[in-house]
Coordinates of C-alpha atoms and ligand atoms in Angstrom, one line a residue:
M23 CA -11.0 -13.6 -39.0
P24 CA -10.9 -16.3 -36.2
L25 CA -8.6 -15.4 -33.3
F26 CA -5.4 -17.4 -33.0
R27 CA -5.8 -17.7 -29.2
P28 CA -9.2 -18.9 -28.2
I29 CA -11.4 -16.9 -25.9
H30 CA -13.2 -19.3 -23.7
H31 CA -15.0 -19.9 -20.2
T32 CA -14.0 -23.7 -19.8
F33 CA -10.7 -24.5 -21.5
A34 CA -8.9 -24.7 -18.1
P35 CA -9.3 -21.2 -17.2
H36 CA -6.9 -21.2 -14.2
V37 CA -4.3 -23.2 -16.0
G38 CA -1.3 -21.1 -16.6
A39 CA 2.7 -21.7 -16.0
A40 CA 2.3 -21.7 -12.2
Q41 CA -0.6 -24.2 -12.0
M42 CA 1.3 -26.4 -14.4
M43 CA 4.6 -26.4 -12.6
H44 CA 2.6 -27.2 -9.3
A45 CA 0.6 -30.1 -10.9
L46 CA 4.1 -31.3 -12.3
A47 CA 5.6 -31.3 -8.8
L48 CA 2.6 -33.1 -7.3
L49 CA 2.6 -35.7 -10.1
A50 CA 6.3 -36.6 -9.1
Q51 CA 5.2 -37.2 -5.5
P52 CA 2.4 -39.7 -5.4
W53 CA 3.0 -40.3 -1.7
K54 CA 1.4 -36.6 -1.4
W55 CA -1.6 -37.4 -3.4
K56 CA -4.2 -38.8 -1.1
D57 CA -2.9 -37.4 2.3
G58 CA -0.3 -34.8 3.6
T59 CA 0.0 -31.4 5.3
E60 CA -1.8 -29.3 2.7
R61 CA -5.4 -30.5 3.4
E62 CA -5.0 -29.2 7.0
A63 CA -3.2 -26.2 6.1
L64 CA -6.2 -25.4 3.8
R65 CA -8.5 -26.2 6.6
C66 CA -6.9 -23.7 8.8
A67 CA -6.8 -20.9 6.1
L68 CA -10.4 -21.1 5.4
A69 CA -11.4 -21.4 9.2
R70 CA -9.2 -18.1 9.6
Q71 CA -10.5 -16.1 7.0
Y72 CA -14.4 -17.1 7.4
S73 CA -14.5 -17.7 11.3
A74 CA -16.3 -21.2 10.7
D75 CA -15.5 -24.9 11.2
V76 CA -14.3 -26.3 7.9
F77 CA -15.1 -29.9 6.5
L78 CA -13.3 -30.8 3.2
F79 CA -14.7 -33.1 0.4
A80 CA -13.8 -34.1 -3.0
S81 CA -16.1 -31.7 -4.6
G82 CA -18.5 -29.0 -3.8
R83 CA -21.7 -31.4 -4.7
E84 CA -20.2 -33.8 -2.1
A85 CA -19.6 -31.1 0.5
L86 CA -23.4 -30.3 0.2
V87 CA -24.5 -34.1 0.5
G88 CA -22.4 -34.1 3.7
L89 CA -24.1 -31.0 5.2
L90 CA -27.5 -32.2 4.1
K91 CA -27.0 -35.7 5.4
A92 CA -25.9 -34.2 8.8
L93 CA -29.0 -32.1 9.1
K94 CA -31.3 -34.5 11.0
G95 CA -35.1 -33.8 10.2
P96 CA -38.2 -35.4 8.7
E97 CA -38.1 -37.9 5.9
R98 CA -38.1 -36.1 2.6
A99 CA -37.6 -32.6 4.0
E100 CA -37.8 -29.6 1.7
V101 CA -34.8 -27.6 0.6
I102 CA -35.3 -24.5 -1.2
V103 CA -33.1 -23.6 -4.1
Q104 CA -33.2 -21.1 -6.9
A105 CA -34.3 -21.9 -10.4
F106 CA -31.3 -21.2 -12.7
T107 CA -28.9 -23.4 -10.8
C108 CA -26.3 -26.1 -11.7
L109 CA -27.8 -29.7 -12.0
V110 CA -25.6 -30.9 -9.3
V111 CA -27.2 -28.9 -6.6
P112 CA -30.5 -30.6 -6.8
N113 CA -28.9 -33.8 -7.2
A114 CA -27.0 -33.4 -4.2
I115 CA -30.4 -32.5 -2.2
L116 CA -32.0 -35.7 -3.5
A117 CA -28.8 -37.8 -2.9
A118 CA -29.2 -36.7 0.6
G119 CA -32.8 -37.9 1.0
K120 CA -34.4 -34.3 0.6
V121 CA -36.6 -32.5 -1.9
P122 CA -35.6 -29.6 -3.8
V123 CA -38.2 -26.9 -4.0
Y124 CA -37.4 -24.2 -6.6
A125 CA -38.0 -20.5 -5.9
D126 CA -38.0 -17.6 -8.9
I127 CA -35.0 -15.3 -9.3
G128 CA -34.7 -11.5 -9.4
P129 CA -33.9 -10.3 -12.9
D130 CA -31.6 -7.7 -11.3
T131 CA -29.4 -10.2 -9.6
L132 CA -30.0 -13.7 -11.1
N133 CA -30.2 -14.8 -7.3
L134 CA -33.2 -15.8 -5.2
D135 CA -36.2 -13.5 -4.9
P136 CA -36.8 -13.3 -1.1
A137 CA -40.6 -12.9 -1.9
D138 CA -40.8 -15.9 -3.8
V139 CA -39.0 -17.9 -1.4
E140 CA -41.5 -17.0 1.3
R141 CA -44.2 -18.3 -0.8
R142 CA -42.5 -21.6 -1.1
I143 CA -42.0 -22.3 2.7
T144 CA -43.8 -25.0 4.2
P145 CA -43.7 -26.9 7.6
R146 CA -41.5 -29.3 5.8
T147 CA -38.8 -26.7 4.7
Q148 CA -35.4 -27.5 6.4
A149 CA -33.2 -25.1 4.5
I150 CA -32.7 -22.4 1.8
I151 CA -29.7 -22.8 -0.5
C152 CA -28.6 -19.1 -1.5
Q153 CA -26.5 -19.0 -4.6
H154 CA -24.4 -16.0 -5.4
T155 CA -24.7 -16.4 -8.9
F156 CA -21.6 -15.7 -11.2
G157 CA -20.4 -13.8 -8.1
I158 CA -23.3 -11.1 -7.8
P159 CA -24.3 -11.1 -4.0
A160 CA -27.5 -12.4 -3.0
D161 CA -29.9 -10.6 -0.6
T162 CA -28.3 -12.5 2.4
H163 CA -29.9 -10.0 4.7
R164 CA -33.6 -10.7 4.0
L165 CA -32.8 -14.4 3.8
R166 CA -31.4 -14.4 7.1
A167 CA -34.4 -12.7 8.4
L168 CA -36.8 -15.3 6.7
C169 CA -34.6 -18.1 8.1
D170 CA -34.7 -16.8 11.7
R171 CA -38.6 -16.3 11.5
Y172 CA -39.3 -19.7 10.3
E173 CA -36.2 -21.5 11.9
I174 CA -34.9 -22.5 8.8
L175 CA -30.9 -23.2 8.2
L176 CA -29.4 -20.7 5.5
I177 CA -26.9 -22.3 3.3
E178 CA -24.9 -19.9 1.2
D179 CA -23.6 -21.5 -2.0
C180 CA -20.5 -19.7 -2.7
A181 CA -19.4 -21.8 -5.7
H182 CA -19.0 -18.8 -7.8
M183 CA -17.3 -16.5 -5.6
M184 CA -14.9 -16.5 -2.7
P185 CA -14.8 -13.1 -1.0
D186 CA -11.2 -11.8 -0.1
K187 CA -10.5 -8.9 2.4
H188 CA -11.9 -6.2 0.1
G189 CA -15.1 -8.1 0.2
P190 CA -18.1 -8.1 -0.9
T191 CA -18.4 -8.0 2.8
T192 CA -21.9 -9.4 2.5
V193 CA -21.1 -12.5 1.0
A194 CA -20.1 -15.6 3.4
K195 CA -21.4 -13.8 6.4
D196 CA -25.0 -14.5 7.2
G197 CA -24.9 -18.1 6.2
D198 CA -25.2 -20.9 9.0
A199 CA -23.2 -23.0 6.5
I200 CA -21.1 -21.8 3.7
L201 CA -20.2 -24.0 0.4
F202 CA -17.1 -23.4 -1.5
S203 CA -16.1 -25.3 -4.5
F204 CA -12.4 -25.9 -5.7
G205 CA -13.8 -27.0 -9.1
R206 CA -11.6 -26.2 -12.1
D207 CA -13.6 -23.1 -13.4
K208 CA -14.5 -21.7 -9.7
A209 CA -13.0 -18.9 -7.7
V210 CA -10.0 -20.9 -6.6
S211 CA -9.1 -24.2 -8.5
G212 CA -8.0 -27.5 -6.9
I213 CA -9.1 -29.0 -10.2
T214 CA -11.6 -30.7 -7.8
G215 CA -12.5 -30.1 -4.3
G216 CA -15.3 -28.6 -2.1
A217 CA -15.5 -27.2 1.5
M218 CA -18.6 -26.9 4.0
L219 CA -18.1 -24.3 6.5
S220 CA -20.3 -24.4 9.6
R221 CA -21.3 -21.9 12.1
R222 CA -23.5 -24.2 14.3
P223 CA -21.6 -26.3 16.8
G224 CA -24.3 -29.2 16.6
L225 CA -24.0 -29.2 12.8
S226 CA -20.2 -29.4 12.9
V227 CA -20.2 -32.3 15.3
Q228 CA -22.4 -34.2 12.5
L229 CA -20.2 -32.9 9.5
Q230 CA -17.0 -34.1 11.1
A231 CA -18.7 -37.6 11.4
E232 CA -19.5 -37.4 7.7
E233 CA -16.2 -36.2 6.8
G234 CA -14.7 -39.1 9.0
R235 CA -16.4 -41.8 7.0
A236 CA -15.4 -40.4 3.7
T237 CA -13.2 -42.6 1.7
S238 CA -10.2 -41.9 -0.5
L239 CA -10.3 -41.2 -4.2
S240 CA -8.1 -43.9 -5.8
L241 CA -4.6 -42.9 -6.9
L242 CA -5.5 -43.6 -10.7
H243 CA -8.4 -40.9 -10.1
I244 CA -6.0 -38.4 -8.6
K245 CA -3.5 -39.1 -11.4
R246 CA -6.2 -38.2 -14.0
L247 CA -7.1 -35.1 -12.1
L248 CA -3.5 -33.9 -12.2
L249 CA -3.0 -34.7 -15.9
Y250 CA -5.8 -32.2 -16.6
P251 CA -3.7 -29.2 -16.8
F252 CA -1.3 -30.7 -19.3
V253 CA -4.1 -31.9 -21.6
Y254 CA -5.6 -28.4 -21.7
A255 CA -2.2 -26.8 -22.1
I256 CA -1.8 -28.7 -25.2
A257 CA -5.2 -28.8 -26.8
R258 CA -6.2 -25.1 -25.8
P259 CA -3.8 -23.4 -28.3
L260 CA -4.7 -25.9 -31.0
Y261 CA -8.5 -25.4 -30.7
G262 CA -8.8 -22.7 -33.3
M263 CA -7.5 -25.3 -35.8
G264 CA -9.8 -28.2 -34.8
I265 CA -7.2 -30.2 -33.4
G266 CA -7.6 -29.3 -29.9
K267 CA -11.2 -30.5 -29.7
V268 CA -10.0 -33.8 -31.3
L269 CA -7.3 -34.0 -28.6
L270 CA -9.7 -33.6 -25.9
I271 CA -12.2 -36.0 -27.1
L272 CA -9.3 -38.5 -27.7
A273 CA -8.3 -37.8 -23.9
R274 CA -11.6 -38.4 -22.6
T275 CA -12.0 -41.4 -24.6
V276 CA -8.9 -43.1 -23.2
G277 CA -9.8 -42.0 -19.7
A278 CA -7.0 -39.3 -19.2
L279 CA -9.7 -36.7 -18.1
V280 CA -12.1 -36.8 -15.3
P281 CA -15.5 -35.3 -16.6
I282 CA -17.3 -32.5 -14.6
L283 CA -20.5 -34.5 -14.9
T284 CA -20.6 -38.2 -14.8
S285 CA -23.3 -39.9 -17.1
A286 CA -25.2 -40.7 -14.1
E287 CA -25.2 -36.9 -12.9
K288 CA -26.4 -36.0 -16.3
Q289 CA -29.5 -38.1 -15.8
G290 CA -30.2 -36.6 -12.8
T291 CA -28.7 -39.0 -9.9
M292 CA -26.0 -38.8 -7.6
S293 CA -24.4 -41.5 -5.2
P294 CA -24.5 -40.3 -1.6
T295 CA -21.0 -41.9 -1.0
L296 CA -18.7 -39.1 0.1
H297 CA -15.0 -38.8 -0.7
K298 CA -11.8 -37.1 1.1
L299 CA -10.5 -34.1 -0.6
P300 CA -7.3 -35.5 -2.2
N301 CA -4.4 -33.8 -0.7
A302 CA -2.8 -33.0 -4.0
C303 CA -6.0 -31.2 -4.8
A304 CA -5.9 -29.4 -1.5
A305 CA -2.2 -28.2 -2.2
L306 CA -3.5 -26.5 -5.7
A307 CA -6.4 -24.9 -3.9
L308 CA -4.3 -23.7 -1.0
T309 CA -1.8 -21.9 -3.4
G310 CA -4.9 -20.3 -5.3
F311 CA -6.4 -19.3 -1.9
Q312 CA -3.1 -17.7 -1.1
R313 CA -3.4 -15.8 -4.2
L314 CA -7.2 -15.0 -3.7
T315 CA -7.0 -11.1 -3.7
A316 CA -4.8 -11.2 -6.7
I317 CA -7.1 -13.5 -8.5
N318 CA -10.2 -11.4 -7.5
D319 CA -8.3 -8.4 -8.4
H320 CA -8.0 -9.3 -11.9
R321 CA -11.7 -10.4 -12.1
R322 CA -12.6 -6.8 -10.6
A323 CA -10.5 -5.3 -13.3
L324 CA -12.3 -7.3 -16.2
T325 CA -15.7 -6.5 -14.5
T326 CA -14.9 -2.8 -14.4
Y327 CA -13.9 -2.9 -18.1
Y328 CA -17.0 -4.9 -19.2
F329 CA -19.1 -2.6 -17.1
A330 CA -17.9 0.5 -18.9
E331 CA -18.2 -1.0 -22.2
A332 CA -21.7 -2.4 -21.5
A333 CA -22.6 1.1 -20.3
Q334 CA -21.2 3.0 -23.3
R335 CA -22.5 0.4 -25.8
H336 CA -26.0 0.2 -24.3
W337 CA -25.9 -3.3 -23.5
T338 CA -28.2 -4.6 -21.0
F339 CA -27.0 -6.6 -17.7
P340 CA -28.5 -7.4 -14.4
K341 CA -28.8 -4.0 -12.6
A342 CA -27.2 -5.4 -9.2
I343 CA -23.7 -5.8 -10.9
H344 CA -21.4 -3.1 -9.9
P345 CA -17.9 -2.4 -11.4
D346 CA -16.0 -3.4 -8.4
L347 CA -17.3 -6.9 -8.0
P348 CA -14.9 -9.8 -8.6
L349 CA -17.3 -11.5 -11.0
Q350 CA -17.0 -15.1 -12.0
K351 CA -18.2 -14.1 -15.4
F352 CA -20.2 -11.0 -16.6
P353 CA -23.5 -11.6 -17.8
L354 CA -25.3 -9.8 -20.6
F355 CA -28.9 -10.1 -21.7
M356 CA -29.8 -10.0 -25.3
K357 CA -32.6 -11.1 -27.7
N358 CA -30.6 -13.8 -29.8
A359 CA -28.1 -14.9 -27.3
E360 CA -27.6 -18.3 -28.9
G361 CA -27.2 -16.9 -32.4
I362 CA -24.6 -14.5 -31.1
R363 CA -22.8 -17.1 -29.4
R364 CA -22.8 -19.4 -32.4
A365 CA -21.4 -16.6 -34.6
L366 CA -18.6 -15.8 -32.0
K367 CA -17.5 -19.7 -32.0
K368 CA -16.8 -19.3 -35.7
Q369 CA -14.3 -16.7 -34.5
N370 CA -12.6 -18.9 -31.9
I371 CA -14.5 -17.2 -29.2
H372 CA -16.5 -19.9 -27.1
L373 CA -19.0 -18.4 -24.7
Q374 CA -20.9 -21.7 -24.2
D375 CA -20.5 -22.2 -20.5
G376 CA -23.6 -24.4 -19.8
W377 CA -25.3 -21.5 -17.9
S378 CA -27.8 -20.2 -20.9
G379 CA -31.1 -21.4 -22.2
C380 CA -31.5 -23.7 -19.1
T381 CA -33.0 -23.3 -15.5
I382 CA -31.6 -26.5 -14.3
C383 CA -27.9 -26.1 -16.2
P384 CA -26.4 -27.3 -18.3
P385 CA -28.9 -27.3 -21.2
G386 CA -30.7 -30.8 -21.5
S387 CA -30.6 -31.6 -17.9
P388 CA -33.4 -33.8 -17.0
Q389 CA -35.8 -31.6 -15.1
E390 CA -38.3 -34.0 -14.1
S391 CA -35.7 -36.4 -12.4
V392 CA -34.9 -33.3 -10.1
C393 CA -38.5 -32.3 -9.4
Y394 CA -38.5 -29.2 -11.6
T395 CA -41.9 -28.3 -13.1
P396 CA -41.5 -26.4 -16.4
A397 CA -43.1 -23.0 -16.4
S398 CA -43.1 -22.7 -12.7
N399 CA -40.5 -19.8 -12.6
P400 CA -41.1 -17.2 -15.3
V401 CA -38.1 -14.8 -14.4
A402 CA -35.5 -17.7 -14.3
E403 CA -36.8 -19.2 -17.5
S404 CA -37.0 -16.1 -19.4
S405 CA -33.6 -14.6 -18.2
A406 CA -31.8 -17.9 -18.9
T407 CA -32.8 -17.6 -22.6
M408 CA -31.3 -14.2 -23.0
I409 CA -27.9 -14.6 -21.1
L410 CA -24.5 -14.4 -22.7
S411 CA -21.6 -14.2 -20.4
L412 CA -18.3 -12.9 -20.8
P413 CA -15.2 -14.5 -19.1
T414 CA -13.2 -12.9 -16.2
H415 CA -11.2 -15.8 -15.4
P416 CA -7.2 -15.7 -14.4
T417 CA -6.1 -16.6 -18.0
M418 CA -8.4 -14.1 -19.7
T419 CA -6.3 -11.1 -20.5
E420 CA -7.5 -7.5 -20.7
G421 CA -6.4 -7.5 -24.3
Q422 CA -8.7 -10.5 -24.9
A423 CA -11.5 -8.9 -23.1
H424 CA -10.9 -5.7 -25.5
A425 CA -11.0 -7.8 -28.6
L426 CA -14.2 -9.8 -27.4
A427 CA -16.0 -6.4 -26.7
E428 CA -15.2 -5.2 -30.2
R429 CA -16.2 -8.2 -31.9
L430 CA -19.3 -8.6 -30.0
D431 CA -20.3 -5.0 -30.8
I432 CA -19.9 -5.7 -34.5
L433 CA -22.1 -8.7 -34.4
L434 CA -24.8 -7.0 -32.3
K435 CA -24.9 -4.1 -34.8
Q436 CA -25.2 -6.5 -37.6
T437 CA -28.1 -8.4 -36.1
I438 CA -30.1 -5.0 -35.2
Ligands
PLP17 C1 -24.0 -23.0 -8.0 C2 -23.2 -24.1 -7.9 N1 -23.1 -24.8 -6.6 C3 -22.4 -25.7 -6.4 C4 -21.7 -26.4 -7.4 C5 -20.9 -27.7 -7.1 O1 -19.5 -27.5 -7.2 P1 -18.6 -28.9 -7.7 O2 -18.4 -28.8 -9.1 O3 -17.3 -28.5 -6.8 O4 -19.4 -30.0 -7.1 C6 -21.5 -25.8 -8.6 C7 -21.0 -26.5 -9.7 O5 -20.7 -26.2 -10.8 C8 -22.4 -24.7 -9.1 O6 -22.5 -24.2 -10.2

């Protein structure tokens, strides 16, 4: 029997009554959309929590372009990034005039393997981007030591996790620069937005100049962003009946929704033009950030639950996961991940999150355009085919997690 309420990763995971009311209030105050006090309040809150200078942009990818443009160096300098990453990361490296070089991941962490990183360092290497995939902490300690030895910048990509006062204490600690995303499915949602934090005074000066040159998104664009919670609030409960999907396609066709990836981005290109974080998005992100510990505690509770279920049912998952991490999603490894996902979809359980079956995600991303050589990172390539992730987002309930575990278990037993 299909579930009445969909279980999902991507159908507006932060949108509950509170975010809708906030978006409604913002829609009624267009004078606050571009500029206002909330952007500076968000900057101060981030600076206080993570002890760094904070620069705000319209998305995480733009914040990364801002940083890499600010980083002066030789033409076509190299930036090491992990295989099994989001297409927007190499797009941003290329947009800033640098070259992405891919290093393999460890199967226990889904994060950079420091030994492989060292093999990929050349005299042209300018920075290493270390991603905390799905909220699993990367080995920043070893990467910091490498960066110090070779005089390379360490950028921590915290798009998938914002540590709170309970940790994880190793995340956002060792990086020279820290990237946060306020995208709609990230740790904290501003619907869109990104922050680059700098702990290098020289870099901060350059980043300030980049932020100063950024232009505002149009009022129409911001209005479309603010409509997103309402479109999903209507479409989400109707998804199981097929109507929700039609509504979303319709909303996209008439331009009421801003896509996560533009068609140019899907083809492996990104404009180097930077935009300011709209104040309206900063206001939403600030409210989320003020609730960060509660949001992360919810993720911790679901991680603990899945961890116990996986251990009891002998499901395989990356060994670095422990039960008190606020994971953005809980990855399992299984042989027929795609088949299981298809079978779950028939039950109104939508676990396609764009992070499976691809080393540059989502599936179908143009590998050549972003300098990725197929078969060059065996661990990333084999892990990616086996991943099936379980949601931990703020609107995923413990009851839904229980229903998901039960249904997954039945399917897995049927396919043995
Ligand atoms: C690992 C990683 N880094 C950076 C980003 C960029 O974030 P944004 O969507 O805010 O541009 C993403 C986005 O999905 C991501 O997954």
